[in-house]
Coordinates of C-alpha atoms and ligand atoms in Angstrom, one line a residue:
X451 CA -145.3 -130.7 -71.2
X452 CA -144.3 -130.8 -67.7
X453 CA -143.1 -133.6 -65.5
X454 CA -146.2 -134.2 -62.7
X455 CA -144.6 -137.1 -60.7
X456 CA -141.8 -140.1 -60.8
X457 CA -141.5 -143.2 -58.8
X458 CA -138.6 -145.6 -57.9
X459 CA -139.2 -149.0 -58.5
X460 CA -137.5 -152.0 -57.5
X461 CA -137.9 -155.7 -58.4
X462 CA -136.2 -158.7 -58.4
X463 CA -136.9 -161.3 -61.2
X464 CA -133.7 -163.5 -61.0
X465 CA -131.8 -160.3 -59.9
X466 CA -132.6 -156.9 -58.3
X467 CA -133.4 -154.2 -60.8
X468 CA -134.0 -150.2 -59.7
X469 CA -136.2 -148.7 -62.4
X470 CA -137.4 -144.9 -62.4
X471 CA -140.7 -143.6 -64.0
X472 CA -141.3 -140.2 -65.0
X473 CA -144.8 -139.4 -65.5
X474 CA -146.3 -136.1 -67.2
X475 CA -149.1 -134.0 -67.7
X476 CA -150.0 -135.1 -71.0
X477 CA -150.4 -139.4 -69.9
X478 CA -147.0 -139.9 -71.0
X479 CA -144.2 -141.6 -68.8
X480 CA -140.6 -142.5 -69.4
X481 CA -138.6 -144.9 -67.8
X482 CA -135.0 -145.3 -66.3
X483 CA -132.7 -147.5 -65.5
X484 CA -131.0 -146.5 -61.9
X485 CA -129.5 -150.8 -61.2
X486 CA -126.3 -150.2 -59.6
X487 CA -125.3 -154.1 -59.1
X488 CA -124.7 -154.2 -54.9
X489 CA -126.1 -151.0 -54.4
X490 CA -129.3 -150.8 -55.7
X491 CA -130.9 -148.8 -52.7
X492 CA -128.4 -146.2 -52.0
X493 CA -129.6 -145.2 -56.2
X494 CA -132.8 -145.5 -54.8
X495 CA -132.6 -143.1 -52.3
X496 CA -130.7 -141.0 -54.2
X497 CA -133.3 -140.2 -56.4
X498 CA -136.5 -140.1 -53.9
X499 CA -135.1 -138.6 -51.1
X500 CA -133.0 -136.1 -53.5
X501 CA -133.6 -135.6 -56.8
X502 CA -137.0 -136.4 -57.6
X503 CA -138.2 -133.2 -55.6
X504 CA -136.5 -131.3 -57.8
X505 CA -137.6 -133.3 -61.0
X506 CA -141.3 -132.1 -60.5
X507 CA -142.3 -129.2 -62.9
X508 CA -139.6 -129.2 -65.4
X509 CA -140.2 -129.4 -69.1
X510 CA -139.0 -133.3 -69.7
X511 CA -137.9 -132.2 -73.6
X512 CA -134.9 -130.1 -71.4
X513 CA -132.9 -132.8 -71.4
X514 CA -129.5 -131.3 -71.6
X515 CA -130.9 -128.1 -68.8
X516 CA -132.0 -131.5 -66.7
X517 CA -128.6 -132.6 -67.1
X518 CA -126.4 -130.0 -65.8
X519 CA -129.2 -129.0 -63.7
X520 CA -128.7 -132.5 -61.5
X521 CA -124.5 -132.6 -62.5
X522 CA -123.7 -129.4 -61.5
X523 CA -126.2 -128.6 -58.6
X524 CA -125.0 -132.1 -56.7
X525 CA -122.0 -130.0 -55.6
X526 CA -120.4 -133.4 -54.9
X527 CA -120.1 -134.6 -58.9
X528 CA -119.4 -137.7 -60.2
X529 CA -119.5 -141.6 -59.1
X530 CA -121.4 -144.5 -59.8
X531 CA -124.7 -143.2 -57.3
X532 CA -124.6 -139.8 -58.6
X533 CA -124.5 -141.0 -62.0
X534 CA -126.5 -144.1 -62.2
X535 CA -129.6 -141.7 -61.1
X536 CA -128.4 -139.0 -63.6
X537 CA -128.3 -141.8 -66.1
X538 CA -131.7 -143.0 -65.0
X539 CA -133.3 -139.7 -65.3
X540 CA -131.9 -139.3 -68.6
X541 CA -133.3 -142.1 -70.4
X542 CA -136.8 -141.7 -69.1
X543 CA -136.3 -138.2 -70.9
X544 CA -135.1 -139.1 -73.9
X545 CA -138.0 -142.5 -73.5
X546 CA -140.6 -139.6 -73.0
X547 CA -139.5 -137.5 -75.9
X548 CA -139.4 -140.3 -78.5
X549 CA -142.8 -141.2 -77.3
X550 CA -144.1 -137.5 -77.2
X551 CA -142.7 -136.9 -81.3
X552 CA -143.9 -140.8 -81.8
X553 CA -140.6 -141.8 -83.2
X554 CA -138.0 -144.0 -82.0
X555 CA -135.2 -143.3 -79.9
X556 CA -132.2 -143.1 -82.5
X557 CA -134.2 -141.0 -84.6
X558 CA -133.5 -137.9 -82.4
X559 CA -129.4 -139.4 -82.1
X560 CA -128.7 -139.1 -85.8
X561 CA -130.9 -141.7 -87.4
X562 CA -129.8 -145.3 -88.4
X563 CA -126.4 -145.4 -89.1
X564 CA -126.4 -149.4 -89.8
X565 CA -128.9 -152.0 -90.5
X566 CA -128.1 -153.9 -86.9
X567 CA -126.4 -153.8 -83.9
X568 CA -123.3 -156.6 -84.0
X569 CA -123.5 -157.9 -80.4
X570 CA -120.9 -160.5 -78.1
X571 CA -122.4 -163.4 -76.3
X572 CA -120.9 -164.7 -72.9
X573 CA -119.7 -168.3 -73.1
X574 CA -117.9 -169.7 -69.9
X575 CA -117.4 -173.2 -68.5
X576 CA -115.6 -174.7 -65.7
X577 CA -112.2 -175.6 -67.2
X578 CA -111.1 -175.1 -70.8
X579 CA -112.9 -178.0 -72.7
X580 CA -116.7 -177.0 -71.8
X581 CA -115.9 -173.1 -72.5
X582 CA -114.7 -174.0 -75.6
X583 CA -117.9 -176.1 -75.8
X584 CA -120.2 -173.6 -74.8
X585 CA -118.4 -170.8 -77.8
X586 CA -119.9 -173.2 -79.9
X587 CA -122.9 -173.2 -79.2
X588 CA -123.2 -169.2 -79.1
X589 CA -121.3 -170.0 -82.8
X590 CA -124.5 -172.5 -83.8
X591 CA -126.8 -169.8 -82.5
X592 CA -125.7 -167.3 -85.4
X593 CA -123.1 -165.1 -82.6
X594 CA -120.8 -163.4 -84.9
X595 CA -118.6 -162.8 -81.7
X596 CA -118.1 -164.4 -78.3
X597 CA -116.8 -163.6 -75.0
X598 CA -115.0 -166.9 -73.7
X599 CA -114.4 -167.0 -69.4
X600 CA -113.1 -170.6 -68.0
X601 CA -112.5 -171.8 -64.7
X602 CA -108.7 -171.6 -64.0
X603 CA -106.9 -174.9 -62.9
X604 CA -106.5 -174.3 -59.7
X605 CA -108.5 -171.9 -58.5
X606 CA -112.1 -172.9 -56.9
X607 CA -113.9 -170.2 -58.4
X608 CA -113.2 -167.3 -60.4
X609 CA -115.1 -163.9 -61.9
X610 CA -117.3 -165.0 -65.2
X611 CA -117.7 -169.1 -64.5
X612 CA -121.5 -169.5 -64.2
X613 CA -121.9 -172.2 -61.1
X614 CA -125.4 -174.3 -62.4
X615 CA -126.1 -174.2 -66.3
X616 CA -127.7 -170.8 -66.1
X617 CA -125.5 -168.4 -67.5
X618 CA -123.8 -166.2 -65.7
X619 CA -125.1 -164.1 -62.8
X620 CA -122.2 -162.1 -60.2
X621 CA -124.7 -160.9 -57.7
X622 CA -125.6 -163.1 -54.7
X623 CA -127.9 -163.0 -51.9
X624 CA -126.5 -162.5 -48.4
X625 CA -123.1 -161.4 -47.8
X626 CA -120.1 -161.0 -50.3
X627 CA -118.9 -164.3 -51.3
X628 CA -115.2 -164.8 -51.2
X629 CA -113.5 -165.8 -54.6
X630 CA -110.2 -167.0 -54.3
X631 CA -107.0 -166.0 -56.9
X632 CA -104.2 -166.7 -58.7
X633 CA -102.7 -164.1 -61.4
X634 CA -99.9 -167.2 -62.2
X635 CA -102.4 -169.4 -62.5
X636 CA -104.4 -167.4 -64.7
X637 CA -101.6 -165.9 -66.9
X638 CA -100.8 -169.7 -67.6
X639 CA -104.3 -170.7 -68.5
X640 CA -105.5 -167.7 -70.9
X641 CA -103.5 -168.3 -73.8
X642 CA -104.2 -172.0 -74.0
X643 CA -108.0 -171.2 -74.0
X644 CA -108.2 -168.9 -76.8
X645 CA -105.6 -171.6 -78.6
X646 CA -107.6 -174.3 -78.2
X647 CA -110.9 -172.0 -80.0
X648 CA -108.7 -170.9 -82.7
X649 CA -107.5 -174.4 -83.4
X650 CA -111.3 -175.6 -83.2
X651 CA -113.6 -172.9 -84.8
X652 CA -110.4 -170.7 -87.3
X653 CA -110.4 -167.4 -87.9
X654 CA -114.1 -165.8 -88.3
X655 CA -115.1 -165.8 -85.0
X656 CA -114.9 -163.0 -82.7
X657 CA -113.2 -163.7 -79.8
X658 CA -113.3 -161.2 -76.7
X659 CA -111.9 -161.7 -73.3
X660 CA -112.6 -160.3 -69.6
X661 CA -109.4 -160.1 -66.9
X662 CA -112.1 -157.7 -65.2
X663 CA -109.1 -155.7 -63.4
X664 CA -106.9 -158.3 -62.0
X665 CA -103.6 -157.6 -63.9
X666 CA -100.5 -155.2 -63.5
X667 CA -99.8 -153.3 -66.2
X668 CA -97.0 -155.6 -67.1
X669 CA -98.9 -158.5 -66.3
X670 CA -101.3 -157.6 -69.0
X671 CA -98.6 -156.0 -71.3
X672 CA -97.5 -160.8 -71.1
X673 CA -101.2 -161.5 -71.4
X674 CA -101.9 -159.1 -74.7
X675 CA -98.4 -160.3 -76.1
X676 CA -99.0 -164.2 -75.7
X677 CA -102.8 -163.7 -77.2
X678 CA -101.7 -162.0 -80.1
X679 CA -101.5 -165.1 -81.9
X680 CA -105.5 -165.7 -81.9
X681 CA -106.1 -162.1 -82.9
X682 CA -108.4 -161.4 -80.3
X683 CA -111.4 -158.6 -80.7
X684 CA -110.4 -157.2 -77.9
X685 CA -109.1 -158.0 -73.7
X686 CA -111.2 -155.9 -71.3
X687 CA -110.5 -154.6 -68.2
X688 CA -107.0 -155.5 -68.4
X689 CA -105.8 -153.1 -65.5
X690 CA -107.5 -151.8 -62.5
X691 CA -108.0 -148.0 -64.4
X692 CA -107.7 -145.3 -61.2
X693 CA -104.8 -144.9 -62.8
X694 CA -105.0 -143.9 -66.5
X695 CA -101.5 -143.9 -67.5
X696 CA -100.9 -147.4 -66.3
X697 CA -102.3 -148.4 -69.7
X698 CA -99.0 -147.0 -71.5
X699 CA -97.3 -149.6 -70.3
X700 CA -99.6 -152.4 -71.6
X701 CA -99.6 -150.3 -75.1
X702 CA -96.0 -150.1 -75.8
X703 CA -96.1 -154.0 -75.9
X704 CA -99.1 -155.6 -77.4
X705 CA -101.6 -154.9 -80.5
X706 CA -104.1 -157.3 -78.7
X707 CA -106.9 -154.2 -78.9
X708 CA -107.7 -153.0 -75.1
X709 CA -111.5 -152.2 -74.1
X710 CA -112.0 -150.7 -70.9
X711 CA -114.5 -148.3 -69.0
X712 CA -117.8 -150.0 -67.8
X713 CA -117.1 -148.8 -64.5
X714 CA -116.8 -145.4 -65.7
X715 CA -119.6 -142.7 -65.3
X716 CA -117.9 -139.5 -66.3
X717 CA -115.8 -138.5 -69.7
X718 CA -113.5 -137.7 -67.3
X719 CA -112.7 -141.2 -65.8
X720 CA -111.6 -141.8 -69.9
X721 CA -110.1 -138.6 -71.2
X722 CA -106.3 -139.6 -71.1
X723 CA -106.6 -143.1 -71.9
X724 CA -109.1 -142.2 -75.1
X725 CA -106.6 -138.9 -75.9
X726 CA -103.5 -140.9 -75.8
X727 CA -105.1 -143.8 -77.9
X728 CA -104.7 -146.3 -75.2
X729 CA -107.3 -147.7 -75.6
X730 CA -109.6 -149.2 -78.7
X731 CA -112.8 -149.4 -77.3
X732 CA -114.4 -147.3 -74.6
X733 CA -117.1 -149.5 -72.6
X734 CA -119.4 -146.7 -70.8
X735 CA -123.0 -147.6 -71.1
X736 CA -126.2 -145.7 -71.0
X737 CA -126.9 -146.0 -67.4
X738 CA -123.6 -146.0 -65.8
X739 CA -122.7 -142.5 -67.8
X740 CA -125.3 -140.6 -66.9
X741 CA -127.7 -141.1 -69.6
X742 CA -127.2 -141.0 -73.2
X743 CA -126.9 -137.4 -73.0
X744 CA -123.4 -137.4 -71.5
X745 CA -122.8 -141.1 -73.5
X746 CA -123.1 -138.9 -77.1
X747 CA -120.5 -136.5 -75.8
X748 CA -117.9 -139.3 -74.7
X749 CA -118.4 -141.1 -78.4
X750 CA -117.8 -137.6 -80.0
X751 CA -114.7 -137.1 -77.9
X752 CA -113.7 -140.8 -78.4
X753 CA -114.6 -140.3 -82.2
X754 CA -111.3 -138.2 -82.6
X755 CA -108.9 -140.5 -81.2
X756 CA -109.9 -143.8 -83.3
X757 CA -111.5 -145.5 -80.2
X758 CA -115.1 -147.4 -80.9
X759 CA -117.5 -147.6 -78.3
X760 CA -118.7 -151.5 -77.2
X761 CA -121.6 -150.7 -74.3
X762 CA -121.4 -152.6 -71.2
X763 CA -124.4 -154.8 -71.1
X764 CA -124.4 -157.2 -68.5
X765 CA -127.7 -158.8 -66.7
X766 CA -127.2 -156.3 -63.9
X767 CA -128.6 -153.7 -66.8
X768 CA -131.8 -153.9 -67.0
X769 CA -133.9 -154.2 -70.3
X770 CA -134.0 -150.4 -70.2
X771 CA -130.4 -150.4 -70.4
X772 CA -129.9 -152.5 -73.3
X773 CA -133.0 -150.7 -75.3
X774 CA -131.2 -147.1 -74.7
X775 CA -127.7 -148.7 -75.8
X776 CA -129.7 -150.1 -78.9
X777 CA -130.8 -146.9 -79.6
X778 CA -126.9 -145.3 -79.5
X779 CA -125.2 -148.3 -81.0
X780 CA -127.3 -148.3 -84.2
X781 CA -126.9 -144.5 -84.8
X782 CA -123.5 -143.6 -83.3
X783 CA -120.5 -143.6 -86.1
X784 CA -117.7 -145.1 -84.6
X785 CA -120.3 -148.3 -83.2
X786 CA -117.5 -151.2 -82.4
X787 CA -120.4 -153.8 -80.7
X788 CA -122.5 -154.4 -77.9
X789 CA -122.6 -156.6 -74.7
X790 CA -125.4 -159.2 -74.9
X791 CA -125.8 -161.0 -71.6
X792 CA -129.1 -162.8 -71.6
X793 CA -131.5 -161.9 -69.1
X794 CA -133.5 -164.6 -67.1
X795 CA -137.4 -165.7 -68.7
X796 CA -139.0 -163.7 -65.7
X797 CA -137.0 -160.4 -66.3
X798 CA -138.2 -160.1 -70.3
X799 CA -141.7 -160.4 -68.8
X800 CA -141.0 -157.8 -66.2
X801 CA -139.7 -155.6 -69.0
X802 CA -141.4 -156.5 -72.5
X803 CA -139.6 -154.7 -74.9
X804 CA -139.2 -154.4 -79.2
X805 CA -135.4 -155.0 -79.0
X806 CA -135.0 -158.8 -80.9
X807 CA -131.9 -160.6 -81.7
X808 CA -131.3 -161.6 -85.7
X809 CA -128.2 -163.6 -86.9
X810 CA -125.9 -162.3 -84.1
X811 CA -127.2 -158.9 -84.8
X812 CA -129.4 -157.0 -82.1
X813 CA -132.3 -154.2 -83.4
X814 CA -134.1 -151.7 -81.3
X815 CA -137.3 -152.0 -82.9
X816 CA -139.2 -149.1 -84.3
X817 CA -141.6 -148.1 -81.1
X818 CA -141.7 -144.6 -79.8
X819 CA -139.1 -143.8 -77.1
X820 CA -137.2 -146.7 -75.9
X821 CA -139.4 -149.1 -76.5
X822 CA -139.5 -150.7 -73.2
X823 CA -142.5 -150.7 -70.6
X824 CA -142.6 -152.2 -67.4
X825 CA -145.2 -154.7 -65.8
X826 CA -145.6 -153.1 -62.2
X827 CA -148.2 -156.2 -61.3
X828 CA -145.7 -159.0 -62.4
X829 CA -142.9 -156.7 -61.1
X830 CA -144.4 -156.5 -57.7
X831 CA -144.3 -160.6 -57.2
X832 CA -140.5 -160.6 -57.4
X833 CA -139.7 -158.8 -54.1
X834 CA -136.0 -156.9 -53.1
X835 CA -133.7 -159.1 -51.8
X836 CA -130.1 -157.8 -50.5
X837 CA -127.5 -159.2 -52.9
X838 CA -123.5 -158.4 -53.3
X839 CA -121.2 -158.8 -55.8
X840 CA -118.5 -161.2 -54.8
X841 CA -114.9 -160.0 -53.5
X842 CA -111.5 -161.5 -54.2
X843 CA -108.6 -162.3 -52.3
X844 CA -105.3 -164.0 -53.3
X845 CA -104.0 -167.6 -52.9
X846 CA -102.9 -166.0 -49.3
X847 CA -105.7 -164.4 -48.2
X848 CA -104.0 -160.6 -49.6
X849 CA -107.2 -158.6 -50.2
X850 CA -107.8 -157.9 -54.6
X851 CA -109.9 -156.6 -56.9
X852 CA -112.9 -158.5 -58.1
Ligands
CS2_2027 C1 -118.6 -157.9 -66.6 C2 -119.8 -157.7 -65.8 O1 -120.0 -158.0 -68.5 C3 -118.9 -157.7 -68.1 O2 -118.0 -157.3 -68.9 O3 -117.5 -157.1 -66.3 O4 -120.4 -159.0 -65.7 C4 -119.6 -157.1 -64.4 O5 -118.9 -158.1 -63.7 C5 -120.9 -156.9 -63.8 O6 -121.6 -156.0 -64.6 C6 -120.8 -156.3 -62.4 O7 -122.0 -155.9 -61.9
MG2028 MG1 -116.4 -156.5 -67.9

């Protein structure tokens, strides 16, 4: 089989979404995530102006050749463009080869491991009585866990707090808008939240919390300490991770388990904090890793220090995301749960797909390859449209992270 042709195509049903298709010389074609939420276009031209030419003729069941082929001949390695179109050429591979041998996905990782895939839903409100609200509804749904974000008193807007009734969506059109912080403010607010849902729903629930990189080590070394009393599943993102060893800090002090890593894209970005067990739970998804090629390796490697893996699966990953983390999740061993962020009506229709939620359990289906196609018609009425993340500044104006 040989690879004839591939195309990058973008859409924007709700949000913009970068997809690659691979096609071969036996009908089949395999699709690819390559979303990089902010910078969907320098992905795209990544992999039309660069990659693809070099894509054209190679055998797509090489998928580990392919790999190092595009890793090691970029000269300049690593970071989230180089990766995200790694990652996207990846799973149209392994979305071809399923399809080529007619079996699903997680048959060629190792088979089923479990009979689902245990998934977090993302419940946020504007102050601390509607999120607590809002966790019970994902609770009345059948969500065996559930990521709770408020609105900090305060603070006119902050990272996780959908603004209408729509869940939650960071992207916006036109420039970055400008968030406003307060790590006091926040540190003071936390515990009180995940009080207030243990006192209200007990103990069953799993609870999971994002500080999406706003703390000092310290800082969250107070926050894990003064949430150890509602047993969270785990607080993500705790500290900014450039630096690695930072994370000792926050370790000595807490048990509140630590998830980090969806801003990863190499094994690299993780190796102390998963070899030093800093860590419970490494975050990496599909896309962002360079495919599930590189995603097995980082399990294996995580696999030996205790650490679970809990994909990133935000609605800035497209269907083909989620379907290829299905796929991983249900056959990897150390599985610790997956990201569930619904996607809007229009964006399921874009990407129809066998992937269907079951009593707070997620299944890939059983179609060949991914089991995701793509409606190029439908796809082609939703048209680009510039959009940033937000960014963050302090209560006086001190540039942060977001
Ligand atoms: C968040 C994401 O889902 C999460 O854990 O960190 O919503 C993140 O903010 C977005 O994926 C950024 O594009
Ligand atoms: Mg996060």
């Amino acid at each position: 089989m040989k690879i004839t042709d591939a195309k990058v195509l973008i859409t924007s049903p709700g949000r913009n979404f970068v997809t690659l298709k691979i096609y071969t010389d036996e009908g089949i074609y395999g699709l690819g995530d390559a979303t990089l939420n902010g910078r969907e276009l320098a992905v795209a031209s990544y992999l039309s102006e660069h990659l693809i030419p070099c894509l054209i003729g190679r055998d797509p069941f090489q998928h580990e050749d392919t790999w190092q082929y595009f890793y090691r001949g970029a000269y300049w390695r690593r970071g989230p463009v180089t990766m995200a179109a790694l990652g996207a050429i990846d799973l149209a591979l392994w979305d071809i080869k399923g399809k080529a041998l007619n079996t699903p996905v997680y048959n060629l990782l190792g088979g089923k491991s479990r009979t689902g895939v245990m998934v977090y839903g993302h419940a946020n409100g504007k102050d601390l009585e509607e999120t607590v609200d809002e966790v019970g509804k994902y609770i009345a749904l059948g969500y065996r866990a559930v990521r709770a974000q408020s609105g900090i008193p305060g603070i006119p807007s902050t990272y996780g707090v959908a603004k209408g009734k729509f869940h939650y969506e960071p992207a916006e059109k036109g420039l970055p808008p400008e968030n406003i912080w307060s790590t006091e403010k926040y540190l003071l607010h936390v515990p009180k939240l995940f009080e207030a849902l243990r006192l209200k729903f007990g103990d069953d629930v799993h609870l999971l919390h994002d500080s999406h990189h706003r703390l000092s080590p310290i800082e969250a070394a107070r926050l894990g300490k003064s949430l150890e009393p509602y047993h969270l599943f785990w607080l993500e993102d705790a500290v900014t991770a450039e630096l690695q060893e930072g994370f000792r800090i926050v370790r000595q002090h807490t048990t509140t388990p630590l998830a980090l890593g969806e801003v990863f894209n190499t094994i690299w970005d993780a190796q102390t904090v998963i070899s030093e067990q800093l860590i419970d739970y490494i975050r990496m998804a599909p896309l962002h890793a360079g495919g599930l090629t590189h995603l097995k390796k980082v399990a294996s490697f995580a696999e030996m220090y205790h650490v679970l893996t809990g994909c990133h699966g935000a609605t800035d990953l497209s269907p083909v995301s989620m379907a290829a983390a299905l796929h991983f999740d249900i056959s990897v061993n150390n599985f610790g749960i997956q990201e569930y962020m619904l996607h809007t009506k229009q964006t399921d229709e874009v990407f129809p797909h066998s992937y269907h939620f079951e009593a707070g359990f997620l299944h890939p289906g059983d179609a060949p390859g991914l089991g995701v196609d793509y409606d190029e018609k439908l796809a082609s009425t939703f048209p680009y449209e510039r959009a940033y993340l937000p960014v963050n500044r302090k209560l006086d104006g001190t540039m942060f992270d977001w």
